[in-house]
Amino acid sequence: MGKYRIAMLPGDGVGGEVLAAAKLVLDSIGFEADYRYGDIGWEFWKSEGNPLPERTIDLLKETDCCLFGAITSKPKEEAAAELAPELKGKGYMYSSPIVGLRQLFDLHTNLRPCRAYPGNPLNLRDDIDLVVFRENTEGLYSGVEWHPLPDEVRRALDTHPKMARYRAVKNEDIAVSARIFTRKGCQRIVHNAFEYAKAHGYPTVTVVEKPNVIRETSGLMVREARAIAKEYEGIELWETNIDAMCMWLVKNPQDYGVLVSSNMFGDIISDLSAQIVGGLGFACAGNIGDDYAVFEPTHGSAPKYAGQNKVNPIATIRSAKMMLDYLGEKDLATRIENAVARVIAEGRVRTYDMGGNSTTTEMAGAIAQAAKEG
Ligand code: IPM
Ligand code: MG
């Protein structure tokens, strides 16, 4: 019996390979866990009409936390076209199972550290150390969407003066995706960003929104951020619009520390932040709630590399390291972090994205060896 129960959800494409790589490293440092593998992803959408089967949700409930591989997501029509013939036309709607997990388990905080490891040839600069806090359950990902617009929704929207411009447009010619922010949602993501800045010695928290245009939702986030910032003496709140932030992240990324944003904008800045420190092959994430957490590489399922033992497993290995932090296994977490840094600095083992030709397994093996040596 291990000390922990860990759910393993490989998912699609390269998910299984990167998860196996992370497990190799966890095993090398003697992390004691019982692993339970669960079904998730495209295969189950096609065969069952549900990429997140009920049995998987039950499995997660019996574990301490989850390591997740990757998911293939496709737009509505393409997804429907791939359903098994007997399931077609029965009203099944594809929705991303990772987004589903985040909402179902109220994993409100998506934590995405992006730091430049010395010696990584892919760094834009070597002095970048960013941490993205992305609100993970609301905003444009709420899933409250319509097309065509139902009459009652139309009537409600028509009460807004700005709808006058759309008077002549028919309901079937309008699509609406609601951007829903709650005060609680804004408060907890900003609060967690400040707590992290305090605990890890970051001097600034930058709230990344667009309140000059998206007045109500972005406005709520920024107003709550101002109020919360008052509780943290010595940590400055910076306010930057999402468009400008994309520019600054390319121009002066070293000036920033903790970034906090809503779901969609956080999604965007986390890919950008990842790219300037090596790309998605290095980008780890923790979806963290009050009672449960799912750790995953930020990259997708990379179907064209599936089964080739080729992709960089560092993103998933670092996600496993974040999992150890979450479980309170600080020493083990530090061993993984140091091992990743060492292997990158030595530069002997490099996957294709780093300009080398080491395999997924070779990279994992090198990190496992370094972690074992301490
Ligand atoms: C991410 C991904 C997901 C998201 C996709 C796969 C649904 O891009 O975790 O950043 O949009 O959140
Ligand atoms: Mg993304």
GROMACS .gro file of N, CA, C and O and ligand atoms in nm, residues 102 112 134 141 266-268 270-271 280 298, ligand 2:
model
   45
  102ARG      N    1  -1.236   2.049  -1.441
  102ARG     CA    2  -1.208   2.172  -1.366
  102ARG      C    3  -1.335   2.224  -1.301
  102ARG      O    4  -1.334   2.270  -1.187
  112ARG      N    5   0.042   2.805  -1.326
  112ARG     CA    6   0.133   2.769  -1.437
  112ARG      C    7   0.266   2.842  -1.425
  112ARG      O    8   0.282   2.953  -1.476
  134ARG      N    9  -0.438   3.146  -1.348
  134ARG     CA   10  -0.551   3.156  -1.441
  134ARG      C   11  -0.677   3.108  -1.371
  134ARG      O   12  -0.681   2.994  -1.322
  141TYR      N   13  -1.523   3.027  -2.046
  141TYR     CA   14  -1.532   2.882  -2.040
  141TYR      C   15  -1.654   2.833  -1.962
  141TYR      O   16  -1.667   2.714  -1.938
  266GLY      N   17  -0.611   3.409  -1.940
  266GLY     CA   18  -0.507   3.329  -1.872
  266GLY      C   19  -0.458   3.217  -1.961
  266GLY      O   20  -0.340   3.181  -1.961
  267ASP      N   21  -0.548   3.161  -2.040
  267ASP     CA   22  -0.512   3.057  -2.136
  267ASP      C   23  -0.411   3.115  -2.237
  267ASP      O   24  -0.308   3.053  -2.267
  268ILE      N   25  -0.441   3.235  -2.283
  268ILE     CA   26  -0.354   3.297  -2.384
  268ILE      C   27  -0.217   3.333  -2.326
  268ILE      O   28  -0.114   3.296  -2.383
  270SER      N   29  -0.071   3.211  -2.078
  270SER     CA   30   0.009   3.097  -2.033
  270SER      C   31   0.081   3.030  -2.150
  270SER      O   32   0.193   2.984  -2.134
  271ASP      N   33   0.023   3.028  -2.269
  271ASP     CA   34   0.098   2.975  -2.384
  271ASP      C   35   0.213   3.069  -2.420
  271ASP      O   36   0.323   3.025  -2.451
  280LEU      N   37   0.591   2.462  -2.507
  280LEU     CA   38   0.496   2.381  -2.430
  280LEU      C   39   0.560   2.254  -2.374
  280LEU      O   40   0.507   2.194  -2.281
  298THR      N   41   0.070   2.156  -2.002
  298THR     CA   42  -0.017   2.250  -2.073
  298THR      C   43  -0.036   2.211  -2.219
  298THR      O   44  -0.132   2.251  -2.283
  376MG      MG   45  -0.422   2.653  -2.340
   0.00000   0.00000   0.00000
